[in-house]
């Protein structure tokens, strides 16, 4: 019998995801009825994105799991009507995209590329950057994305420190945890990459006191979530020159309002939440595999821990 899968995401996503999902489900051997509209009581699985119309999961009485299309789950994990397993997106297309974006932006700042790209003014600026081995980079968050980025930066030669909630042992990376670990991770960070999920514990993690721990002139690269940073504190630190530059992909309000001070700030680069987009072809395979597992009564992959919120 076919399983009923509700595609509960913004309608424009349907055009992008329908064919990849149908192909992936067929390859996974799952006979499925996939639709943007099904009677709630007939739905077996919900493929979900936060801007979906579905906010109340109560009517989905036989649904076995909600399968989030994005890696971040802050918009759904706290929904009190959600009482079935929630899986998030962990996918090699998403990971590869993030590694490319993070290494690109770290190299931009490490090499001081801006001076040459914007400085075609007849001045022979022969400033030699240090080798990567002499550039300490810290990655906050060592999960699917943070670890891959830390390892890619390490492979380029950077001196990488990583910080996570639980202690880790990753070859070549100085792994820290806990409050004291965070202080040490910030004190050395000439370039700081934020790849933490947004939870009650991580909101405003980068506040005035923690920004003050960074070396003067440090660069912040944030593809994690906007509210990880206290915006006013960051603007003050940028104005004071304590933070040399912030490359920000994510914001408290998205799209970032046109009059937001970040747009015009000379030390800020804004990118429009493009660090890594979920890739339909590879993401569809992850969704299909989880549905196959659900039907085979095997454990779901990438389940969100509702207690930690990620
Ligand atoms: P994971 O859940 O795999 O990893 C999260 C990491 O953060 C883990 O290492 C975890 O520690 C650590 N962490 C969580 N809470 C804390 C805490 N309170 N203190 C210290 N460390 C903590 O997530 P992903 O790597 O897959 O994704 C990270 C985030 O990236 C997403 O939540 C999303 O917000 C963002 N993202 C942004 C995209 C973009 O285009 N801009 C695209 C995709 C994701 P531990 O290992 O101990 O559990």
mmCIF file of C-alpha atoms and ligand atoms in Angstrom:
data_model
loop_
_atom_site.group_PDB
_atom_site.id
_atom_site.type_symbol
_atom_site.label_atom_id
_atom_site.label_comp_id
_atom_site.label_asym_id
_atom_site.label_seq_id
_atom_site.Cartn_x
_atom_site.Cartn_y
_atom_site.Cartn_z
ATOM 1 C CA UNK A 1 0.000 0.000 0.000
ATOM 2 C CA UNK A 2 1.255 3.497 -0.831
ATOM 3 C CA UNK A 3 2.421 5.745 1.997
ATOM 4 C CA UNK A 4 0.908 9.221 2.047
ATOM 5 C CA UNK A 5 3.452 12.017 2.176
ATOM 6 C CA UNK A 6 2.393 15.608 2.708
ATOM 7 C CA UNK A 7 4.769 18.191 1.249
ATOM 8 C CA UNK A 8 4.267 21.015 3.744
ATOM 9 C CA UNK A 9 6.564 23.778 2.585
ATOM 10 C CA UNK A 10 6.169 27.045 0.726
ATOM 11 C CA UNK A 11 4.366 26.259 -2.587
ATOM 12 C CA UNK A 12 7.263 27.505 -4.719
ATOM 13 C CA UNK A 13 9.414 24.735 -3.230
ATOM 14 C CA UNK A 14 7.038 22.107 -4.640
ATOM 15 C CA UNK A 15 8.205 22.768 -8.199
ATOM 16 C CA UNK A 16 11.804 22.214 -7.110
ATOM 17 C CA UNK A 17 11.263 19.198 -4.895
ATOM 18 C CA UNK A 18 8.451 17.170 -6.464
ATOM 19 C CA UNK A 19 10.488 15.408 -9.174
ATOM 20 C CA UNK A 20 13.598 14.725 -7.018
ATOM 21 C CA UNK A 21 11.411 13.355 -4.210
ATOM 22 C CA UNK A 22 9.437 11.111 -6.557
ATOM 23 C CA UNK A 23 12.665 9.782 -8.083
ATOM 24 C CA UNK A 24 14.324 9.218 -4.713
ATOM 25 C CA UNK A 25 11.253 7.484 -3.238
ATOM 26 C CA UNK A 26 11.032 5.203 -6.237
ATOM 27 C CA UNK A 27 14.757 4.359 -5.972
ATOM 28 C CA UNK A 28 14.312 3.649 -2.252
ATOM 29 C CA UNK A 29 11.511 1.231 -3.137
ATOM 30 C CA UNK A 30 8.828 3.312 -1.401
ATOM 31 C CA UNK A 31 5.435 3.344 -3.094
ATOM 32 C CA UNK A 32 4.183 6.815 -2.242
ATOM 33 C CA UNK A 33 1.386 9.283 -2.783
ATOM 34 C CA UNK A 34 3.162 12.641 -2.536
ATOM 35 C CA UNK A 35 1.041 15.777 -2.455
ATOM 36 C CA UNK A 36 0.798 19.327 -1.138
ATOM 37 C CA UNK A 37 -2.740 18.572 0.019
ATOM 38 C CA UNK A 38 -3.936 15.419 1.781
ATOM 39 C CA UNK A 39 -6.556 14.794 4.475
ATOM 40 C CA UNK A 40 -4.609 15.187 7.733
ATOM 41 C CA UNK A 41 -5.769 11.859 9.163
ATOM 42 C CA UNK A 42 -4.383 9.998 6.105
ATOM 43 C CA UNK A 43 -0.866 11.481 6.233
ATOM 44 C CA UNK A 44 2.001 9.096 7.100
ATOM 45 C CA UNK A 45 4.953 11.501 6.812
ATOM 46 C CA UNK A 46 5.253 15.276 6.670
ATOM 47 C CA UNK A 47 8.070 16.813 4.621
ATOM 48 C CA UNK A 48 8.355 20.181 6.295
ATOM 49 C CA UNK A 49 9.836 23.648 5.973
ATOM 50 C CA UNK A 50 9.231 26.433 8.499
ATOM 51 C CA UNK A 51 7.211 28.733 6.259
ATOM 52 C CA UNK A 52 4.630 25.972 5.841
ATOM 53 C CA UNK A 53 0.957 26.555 6.524
ATOM 54 C CA UNK A 54 1.030 23.583 8.916
ATOM 55 C CA UNK A 55 1.434 24.944 12.421
ATOM 56 C CA UNK A 56 -0.829 22.525 14.296
ATOM 57 C CA UNK A 57 0.258 18.895 14.059
ATOM 58 C CA UNK A 58 -2.640 17.595 16.182
ATOM 59 C CA UNK A 59 -4.875 16.555 13.231
ATOM 60 C CA UNK A 60 -2.110 14.322 11.791
ATOM 61 C CA UNK A 61 -3.171 11.410 13.935
ATOM 62 C CA UNK A 62 -1.308 8.639 12.119
ATOM 63 C CA UNK A 63 1.781 10.569 10.951
ATOM 64 C CA UNK A 64 5.004 8.802 11.926
ATOM 65 C CA UNK A 65 7.558 11.596 11.517
ATOM 66 C CA UNK A 66 8.138 15.178 10.447
ATOM 67 C CA UNK A 67 11.097 15.404 8.077
ATOM 68 C CA UNK A 68 12.535 18.913 8.055
ATOM 69 C CA UNK A 69 13.997 20.141 4.771
ATOM 70 C CA UNK A 70 16.454 22.452 6.537
ATOM 71 C CA UNK A 71 19.313 21.716 8.933
ATOM 72 C CA UNK A 72 18.062 24.275 11.468
ATOM 73 C CA UNK A 73 14.897 23.366 13.377
ATOM 74 C CA UNK A 74 14.415 26.354 15.670
ATOM 75 C CA UNK A 75 11.069 27.236 14.071
ATOM 76 C CA UNK A 76 9.493 23.831 14.693
ATOM 77 C CA UNK A 77 11.286 22.063 17.532
ATOM 78 C CA UNK A 78 9.370 23.925 20.242
ATOM 79 C CA UNK A 79 5.935 23.428 18.658
ATOM 80 C CA UNK A 80 3.853 21.958 21.512
ATOM 81 C CA UNK A 81 1.558 20.122 19.060
ATOM 82 C CA UNK A 82 4.488 18.145 17.618
ATOM 83 C CA UNK A 83 4.625 14.837 19.471
ATOM 84 C CA UNK A 84 6.111 12.581 16.780
ATOM 85 C CA UNK A 85 9.797 12.258 15.813
ATOM 86 C CA UNK A 86 11.374 15.255 14.093
ATOM 87 C CA UNK A 87 14.322 14.666 11.758
ATOM 88 C CA UNK A 88 16.463 17.473 10.391
ATOM 89 C CA UNK A 89 18.454 17.728 7.174
ATOM 90 C CA UNK A 90 21.969 16.340 7.132
ATOM 91 C CA UNK A 91 23.038 15.956 3.561
ATOM 92 C CA UNK A 92 26.359 15.940 1.753
ATOM 93 C CA UNK A 93 25.184 18.588 -0.745
ATOM 94 C CA UNK A 94 24.389 20.942 2.142
ATOM 95 C CA UNK A 95 27.693 20.136 3.844
ATOM 96 C CA UNK A 96 29.755 20.615 0.685
ATOM 97 C CA UNK A 97 28.035 23.951 -0.013
ATOM 98 C CA UNK A 98 28.802 25.179 3.518
ATOM 99 C CA UNK A 99 32.440 24.090 3.294
ATOM 100 C CA UNK A 100 32.845 26.036 0.059
ATOM 101 C CA UNK A 101 31.189 29.184 1.439
ATOM 102 C CA UNK A 102 33.089 29.133 4.735
ATOM 103 C CA UNK A 103 36.523 28.405 3.257
ATOM 104 C CA UNK A 104 35.951 31.054 0.578
ATOM 105 C CA UNK A 105 35.089 33.755 3.095
ATOM 106 C CA UNK A 106 37.837 32.744 5.511
ATOM 107 C CA UNK A 107 40.413 32.868 2.692
ATOM 108 C CA UNK A 108 39.128 36.286 1.610
ATOM 109 C CA UNK A 109 39.928 37.715 5.028
ATOM 110 C CA UNK A 110 43.061 35.671 5.610
ATOM 111 C CA UNK A 111 44.624 36.784 2.325
ATOM 112 C CA UNK A 112 43.388 40.376 2.626
ATOM 113 C CA UNK A 113 41.847 40.109 -0.837
ATOM 114 C CA UNK A 114 39.696 43.231 -0.446
ATOM 115 C CA UNK A 115 42.711 45.526 -0.495
ATOM 116 C CA UNK A 116 43.576 44.296 -3.972
ATOM 117 C CA UNK A 117 40.076 43.865 -5.360
ATOM 118 C CA UNK A 118 38.982 47.355 -4.293
ATOM 119 C CA UNK A 119 42.372 49.060 -4.241
ATOM 120 C CA UNK A 120 43.203 49.418 -7.945
ATOM 121 C CA UNK A 121 44.471 52.931 -7.386
ATOM 122 C CA UNK A 122 48.103 52.871 -8.475
ATOM 123 C CA UNK A 123 49.442 52.129 -4.991
ATOM 124 C CA UNK A 124 51.771 49.099 -4.785
ATOM 125 C CA UNK A 125 50.468 47.533 -1.546
ATOM 126 C CA UNK A 126 52.905 44.744 -0.868
ATOM 127 C CA UNK A 127 51.491 43.338 2.361
ATOM 128 C CA UNK A 128 52.293 39.654 2.778
ATOM 129 C CA UNK A 129 49.706 37.670 4.755
ATOM 130 C CA UNK A 130 50.887 35.060 7.251
ATOM 131 C CA UNK A 131 50.721 31.436 6.219
ATOM 132 C CA UNK A 132 47.512 29.687 7.239
ATOM 133 C CA UNK A 133 49.422 27.759 9.912
ATOM 134 C CA UNK A 134 49.979 31.088 11.671
ATOM 135 C CA UNK A 135 46.332 32.168 11.423
ATOM 136 C CA UNK A 136 44.218 30.862 14.316
ATOM 137 C CA UNK A 137 40.649 30.166 13.233
ATOM 138 C CA UNK A 138 37.909 29.113 15.651
ATOM 139 C CA UNK A 139 34.752 27.283 14.635
ATOM 140 C CA UNK A 140 31.904 27.379 17.180
ATOM 141 C CA UNK A 141 29.824 24.226 16.643
ATOM 142 C CA UNK A 142 31.378 20.940 15.564
ATOM 143 C CA UNK A 143 28.317 19.177 14.191
ATOM 144 C CA UNK A 144 27.659 18.030 10.646
ATOM 145 C CA UNK A 145 28.582 21.418 9.172
ATOM 146 C CA UNK A 146 31.008 22.852 11.717
ATOM 147 C CA UNK A 147 33.174 19.749 11.781
ATOM 148 C CA UNK A 148 33.338 19.553 7.983
ATOM 149 C CA UNK A 149 34.331 23.227 7.803
ATOM 150 C CA UNK A 150 36.895 22.860 10.599
ATOM 151 C CA UNK A 151 38.441 19.898 8.795
ATOM 152 C CA UNK A 152 38.474 21.721 5.446
ATOM 153 C CA UNK A 153 40.183 24.725 7.063
ATOM 154 C CA UNK A 154 42.650 22.391 8.749
ATOM 155 C CA UNK A 155 43.363 20.747 5.382
ATOM 156 C CA UNK A 156 44.237 24.221 4.049
ATOM 157 C CA UNK A 157 46.745 24.520 6.881
ATOM 158 C CA UNK A 158 44.890 26.800 9.321
ATOM 159 C CA UNK A 159 45.424 26.430 13.053
ATOM 160 C CA UNK A 160 41.864 25.418 13.907
ATOM 161 C CA UNK A 161 40.164 25.418 17.291
ATOM 162 C CA UNK A 162 36.630 24.042 17.583
ATOM 163 C CA UNK A 163 34.069 24.362 20.343
ATOM 164 C CA UNK A 164 31.018 22.221 21.027
ATOM 165 C CA UNK A 165 28.662 21.278 23.848
ATOM 166 C CA UNK A 166 30.049 17.772 24.324
ATOM 167 C CA UNK A 167 33.827 17.147 24.253
ATOM 168 C CA UNK A 168 35.228 15.989 20.913
ATOM 169 C CA UNK A 169 38.442 14.455 19.659
ATOM 170 C CA UNK A 170 39.034 15.384 16.012
ATOM 171 C CA UNK A 171 42.530 14.829 14.604
ATOM 172 C CA UNK A 172 44.338 18.098 13.926
ATOM 173 C CA UNK A 173 41.676 20.260 15.597
ATOM 174 C CA UNK A 174 42.070 21.781 19.055
ATOM 175 C CA UNK A 175 38.670 20.713 20.444
ATOM 176 C CA UNK A 176 37.253 22.610 23.397
ATOM 177 C CA UNK A 177 33.987 22.498 25.317
ATOM 178 C CA UNK A 178 32.327 24.257 28.245
ATOM 179 C CA UNK A 179 32.457 27.886 29.388
ATOM 180 C CA UNK A 180 36.218 27.928 29.956
ATOM 181 C CA UNK A 181 36.700 26.293 26.554
ATOM 182 C CA UNK A 182 34.617 29.015 24.926
ATOM 183 C CA UNK A 183 36.721 31.733 26.502
ATOM 184 C CA UNK A 184 39.914 30.081 25.240
ATOM 185 C CA UNK A 185 38.383 29.508 21.798
ATOM 186 C CA UNK A 186 37.471 33.215 21.521
ATOM 187 C CA UNK A 187 40.755 34.597 22.890
ATOM 188 C CA UNK A 188 42.767 33.085 20.051
ATOM 189 C CA UNK A 189 40.259 33.538 17.208
ATOM 190 C CA UNK A 190 41.633 35.849 14.521
ATOM 191 C CA UNK A 191 38.806 34.489 12.381
ATOM 192 C CA UNK A 192 35.669 33.183 14.107
ATOM 193 C CA UNK A 193 33.119 31.005 12.285
ATOM 194 C CA UNK A 194 29.686 30.476 13.881
ATOM 195 C CA UNK A 195 28.021 27.175 13.054
ATOM 196 C CA UNK A 196 25.858 26.677 16.119
ATOM 197 C CA UNK A 197 22.137 25.972 16.030
ATOM 198 C CA UNK A 198 19.802 28.585 17.496
ATOM 199 C CA UNK A 199 18.596 27.431 20.916
ATOM 200 C CA UNK A 200 17.835 29.101 24.240
ATOM 201 C CA UNK A 201 21.464 28.380 25.192
ATOM 202 C CA UNK A 202 23.061 29.856 22.063
ATOM 203 C CA UNK A 203 20.907 32.972 21.566
ATOM 204 C CA UNK A 204 23.074 36.102 21.988
ATOM 205 C CA UNK A 205 26.057 33.868 22.713
ATOM 206 C CA UNK A 206 28.269 36.485 21.102
ATOM 207 C CA UNK A 207 27.514 39.380 23.450
ATOM 208 C CA UNK A 208 29.593 42.371 24.527
ATOM 209 C CA UNK A 209 31.633 40.413 27.065
ATOM 210 C CA UNK A 210 32.473 37.587 24.683
ATOM 211 C CA UNK A 211 33.212 39.910 21.759
ATOM 212 C CA UNK A 212 35.699 41.654 24.051
ATOM 213 C CA UNK A 213 37.624 38.384 24.381
ATOM 214 C CA UNK A 214 38.436 38.291 20.660
ATOM 215 C CA UNK A 215 41.835 39.574 19.534
ATOM 216 C CA UNK A 216 41.621 43.162 18.232
ATOM 217 C CA UNK A 217 40.739 43.196 14.543
ATOM 218 C CA UNK A 218 39.212 39.691 14.565
ATOM 219 C CA UNK A 219 36.897 38.752 11.731
ATOM 220 C CA UNK A 220 33.513 37.111 12.352
ATOM 221 C CA UNK A 221 31.934 34.849 9.744
ATOM 222 C CA UNK A 222 28.356 33.878 10.649
ATOM 223 C CA UNK A 223 26.490 31.349 8.514
ATOM 224 C CA UNK A 224 24.816 29.854 11.647
ATOM 225 C CA UNK A 225 21.828 31.941 12.730
ATOM 226 C CA UNK A 226 21.412 35.702 13.194
ATOM 227 C CA UNK A 227 20.351 35.679 16.866
ATOM 228 C CA UNK A 228 23.602 33.941 17.875
ATOM 229 C CA UNK A 229 24.989 37.492 17.860
ATOM 230 C CA UNK A 230 23.829 40.479 19.899
ATOM 231 C CA UNK A 231 23.562 42.922 16.977
ATOM 232 C CA UNK A 232 24.029 46.096 19.025
ATOM 233 C CA UNK A 233 27.099 44.639 20.701
ATOM 234 C CA UNK A 234 28.568 43.679 17.332
ATOM 235 C CA UNK A 235 27.897 47.114 15.833
ATOM 236 C CA UNK A 236 29.624 48.735 18.829
ATOM 237 C CA UNK A 237 32.605 46.384 18.476
ATOM 238 C CA UNK A 238 32.807 47.122 14.723
ATOM 239 C CA UNK A 239 32.572 50.889 15.282
ATOM 240 C CA UNK A 240 35.347 50.668 17.864
ATOM 241 C CA UNK A 241 37.509 48.665 15.450
ATOM 242 C CA UNK A 242 37.729 45.842 17.965
ATOM 243 C CA UNK A 243 36.066 43.561 15.417
ATOM 244 C CA UNK A 244 37.725 44.141 12.065
ATOM 245 C CA UNK A 245 34.995 42.754 9.850
ATOM 246 C CA UNK A 246 31.802 40.692 10.030
ATOM 247 C CA UNK A 247 30.610 38.584 7.134
ATOM 248 C CA UNK A 248 27.004 37.774 7.946
ATOM 249 C CA UNK A 249 24.746 35.377 6.056
ATOM 250 C CA UNK A 250 21.918 35.117 8.595
ATOM 251 C CA UNK A 251 19.914 37.695 10.509
ATOM 252 C CA UNK A 252 17.259 38.115 13.180
ATOM 253 C CA UNK A 253 14.883 39.383 10.495
ATOM 254 C CA UNK A 254 15.199 38.000 6.958
ATOM 255 C CA UNK A 255 15.291 39.483 4.414
ATOM 256 C CA UNK A 256 17.477 41.992 6.255
ATOM 257 C CA UNK A 257 15.476 45.279 6.172
ATOM 258 C CA UNK A 258 16.925 47.827 3.682
ATOM 259 C CA UNK A 259 17.527 50.382 6.448
ATOM 260 C CA UNK A 260 19.405 47.990 8.725
ATOM 261 C CA UNK A 261 22.814 49.437 9.728
ATOM 262 C CA UNK A 262 24.584 46.274 8.580
ATOM 263 C CA UNK A 263 23.939 47.108 4.909
ATOM 264 C CA UNK A 264 25.840 50.380 4.980
ATOM 265 C CA UNK A 265 28.510 49.479 7.510
ATOM 266 C CA UNK A 266 31.982 49.579 5.911
ATOM 267 C CA UNK A 267 33.123 46.629 8.014
ATOM 268 C CA UNK A 268 30.172 44.354 7.271
ATOM 269 C CA UNK A 269 29.523 42.035 4.345
ATOM 270 C CA UNK A 270 25.914 40.881 4.015
ATOM 271 C CA UNK A 271 25.047 37.749 2.073
ATOM 272 C CA UNK A 272 21.357 36.797 1.740
ATOM 273 C CA UNK A 273 21.198 33.454 3.603
ATOM 274 C CA UNK A 274 22.948 31.660 0.787
ATOM 275 C CA UNK A 275 25.838 30.040 2.660
ATOM 276 C CA UNK A 276 24.376 26.647 1.898
ATOM 277 C CA UNK A 277 20.984 25.922 0.454
ATOM 278 C CA UNK A 278 19.396 22.490 0.796
ATOM 279 C CA UNK A 279 20.011 20.794 -2.576
ATOM 280 C CA UNK A 280 16.840 19.075 -3.816
ATOM 281 C CA UNK A 281 18.526 16.074 -5.467
ATOM 282 C CA UNK A 282 20.642 15.030 -2.500
ATOM 283 C CA UNK A 283 18.129 16.152 0.144
ATOM 284 C CA UNK A 284 15.375 14.107 -1.515
ATOM 285 C CA UNK A 285 17.527 11.005 -1.055
ATOM 286 C CA UNK A 286 17.841 11.729 2.674
ATOM 287 C CA UNK A 287 14.065 12.174 3.002
ATOM 288 C CA UNK A 288 13.361 9.000 0.998
ATOM 289 C CA UNK A 289 15.817 6.985 3.080
ATOM 290 C CA UNK A 290 14.126 8.129 6.287
ATOM 291 C CA UNK A 291 10.706 7.155 4.933
ATOM 292 C CA UNK A 292 12.092 3.781 3.868
ATOM 293 C CA UNK A 293 13.425 3.364 7.400
ATOM 294 C CA UNK A 294 10.112 4.367 8.908
ATOM 295 C CA UNK A 295 8.290 1.782 6.829
ATOM 296 C CA UNK A 296 10.871 -0.900 7.703
ATOM 297 C CA UNK A 297 10.566 0.079 11.399
ATOM 298 C CA UNK A 298 14.268 0.972 11.444
ATOM 299 C CA UNK A 299 15.469 3.981 13.484
ATOM 300 C CA UNK A 300 15.159 7.339 11.723
ATOM 301 C CA UNK A 301 18.336 9.202 10.789
ATOM 302 C CA UNK A 302 19.201 12.696 12.048
ATOM 303 C CA UNK A 303 16.596 12.880 14.798
ATOM 304 C CA UNK A 304 16.359 16.118 16.719
ATOM 305 C CA UNK A 305 16.823 15.888 20.471
ATOM 306 C CA UNK A 306 13.825 17.817 21.783
ATOM 307 C CA UNK A 307 15.558 18.454 25.120
ATOM 308 C CA UNK A 308 18.627 20.186 23.633
ATOM 309 C CA UNK A 309 16.553 21.766 20.847
ATOM 310 C CA UNK A 310 18.762 20.726 17.915
HETATM 311 P P1 LIG B 1 24.489 20.032 14.253
HETATM 312 O O1 LIG B 1 23.310 19.851 15.127
HETATM 313 O O2 LIG B 1 25.049 18.849 13.526
HETATM 314 O O3 LIG B 1 25.712 20.636 15.098
HETATM 315 C C1 LIG B 1 25.517 21.630 16.049
HETATM 316 C C2 LIG B 1 26.827 21.838 16.797
HETATM 317 O O4 LIG B 1 26.651 22.912 17.724
HETATM 318 C C3 LIG B 1 27.237 20.610 17.601
HETATM 319 O O5 LIG B 1 28.632 20.448 17.584
HETATM 320 C C4 LIG B 1 26.764 20.974 19.003
HETATM 321 O O6 LIG B 1 27.497 20.363 20.058
HETATM 322 C C5 LIG B 1 27.024 22.459 19.030
HETATM 323 N N1 LIG B 1 26.192 23.102 20.049
HETATM 324 C C6 LIG B 1 24.850 23.148 20.130
HETATM 325 N N2 LIG B 1 24.472 23.818 21.248
HETATM 326 C C7 LIG B 1 25.613 24.187 21.858
HETATM 327 C C8 LIG B 1 25.892 24.885 23.068
HETATM 328 N N3 LIG B 1 24.912 25.356 23.854
HETATM 329 N N4 LIG B 1 27.173 25.071 23.395
HETATM 330 C C9 LIG B 1 28.170 24.594 22.633
HETATM 331 N N5 LIG B 1 27.984 23.915 21.471
HETATM 332 C C10 LIG B 1 26.714 23.725 21.110
HETATM 333 O O7 LIG B 1 24.124 21.192 13.231
HETATM 334 P P2 LIG B 1 24.701 21.458 11.762
HETATM 335 O O8 LIG B 1 26.181 21.462 11.844
HETATM 336 O O9 LIG B 1 24.055 20.559 10.793
HETATM 337 O O10 LIG B 1 24.125 22.916 11.493
HETATM 338 C C11 LIG B 1 24.475 24.014 12.314
HETATM 339 C C12 LIG B 1 23.600 25.203 12.006
HETATM 340 O O11 LIG B 1 23.969 25.774 10.754
HETATM 341 C C13 LIG B 1 22.112 24.911 11.814
HETATM 342 O O12 LIG B 1 21.452 24.739 13.039
HETATM 343 C C14 LIG B 1 21.650 26.138 11.085
HETATM 344 O O13 LIG B 1 21.294 27.120 12.021
HETATM 345 C C15 LIG B 1 22.890 26.590 10.316
HETATM 346 N N6 LIG B 1 22.732 26.452 8.858
HETATM 347 C C16 LIG B 1 22.838 27.568 8.077
HETATM 348 C C17 LIG B 1 22.728 27.476 6.704
HETATM 349 C C18 LIG B 1 22.904 28.674 5.860
HETATM 350 O O14 LIG B 1 22.718 28.607 4.631
HETATM 351 N N7 LIG B 1 23.273 29.820 6.402
HETATM 352 C C19 LIG B 1 22.482 26.196 6.040
HETATM 353 C C20 LIG B 1 22.399 25.082 6.953
HETATM 354 C C21 LIG B 1 22.522 25.218 8.313
HETATM 355 P P3 LIG B 1 27.517 18.761 20.233
HETATM 356 O O15 LIG B 1 28.377 18.254 19.088
HETATM 357 O O16 LIG B 1 28.142 18.554 21.542
HETATM 358 O O17 LIG B 1 26.099 18.311 20.135
#
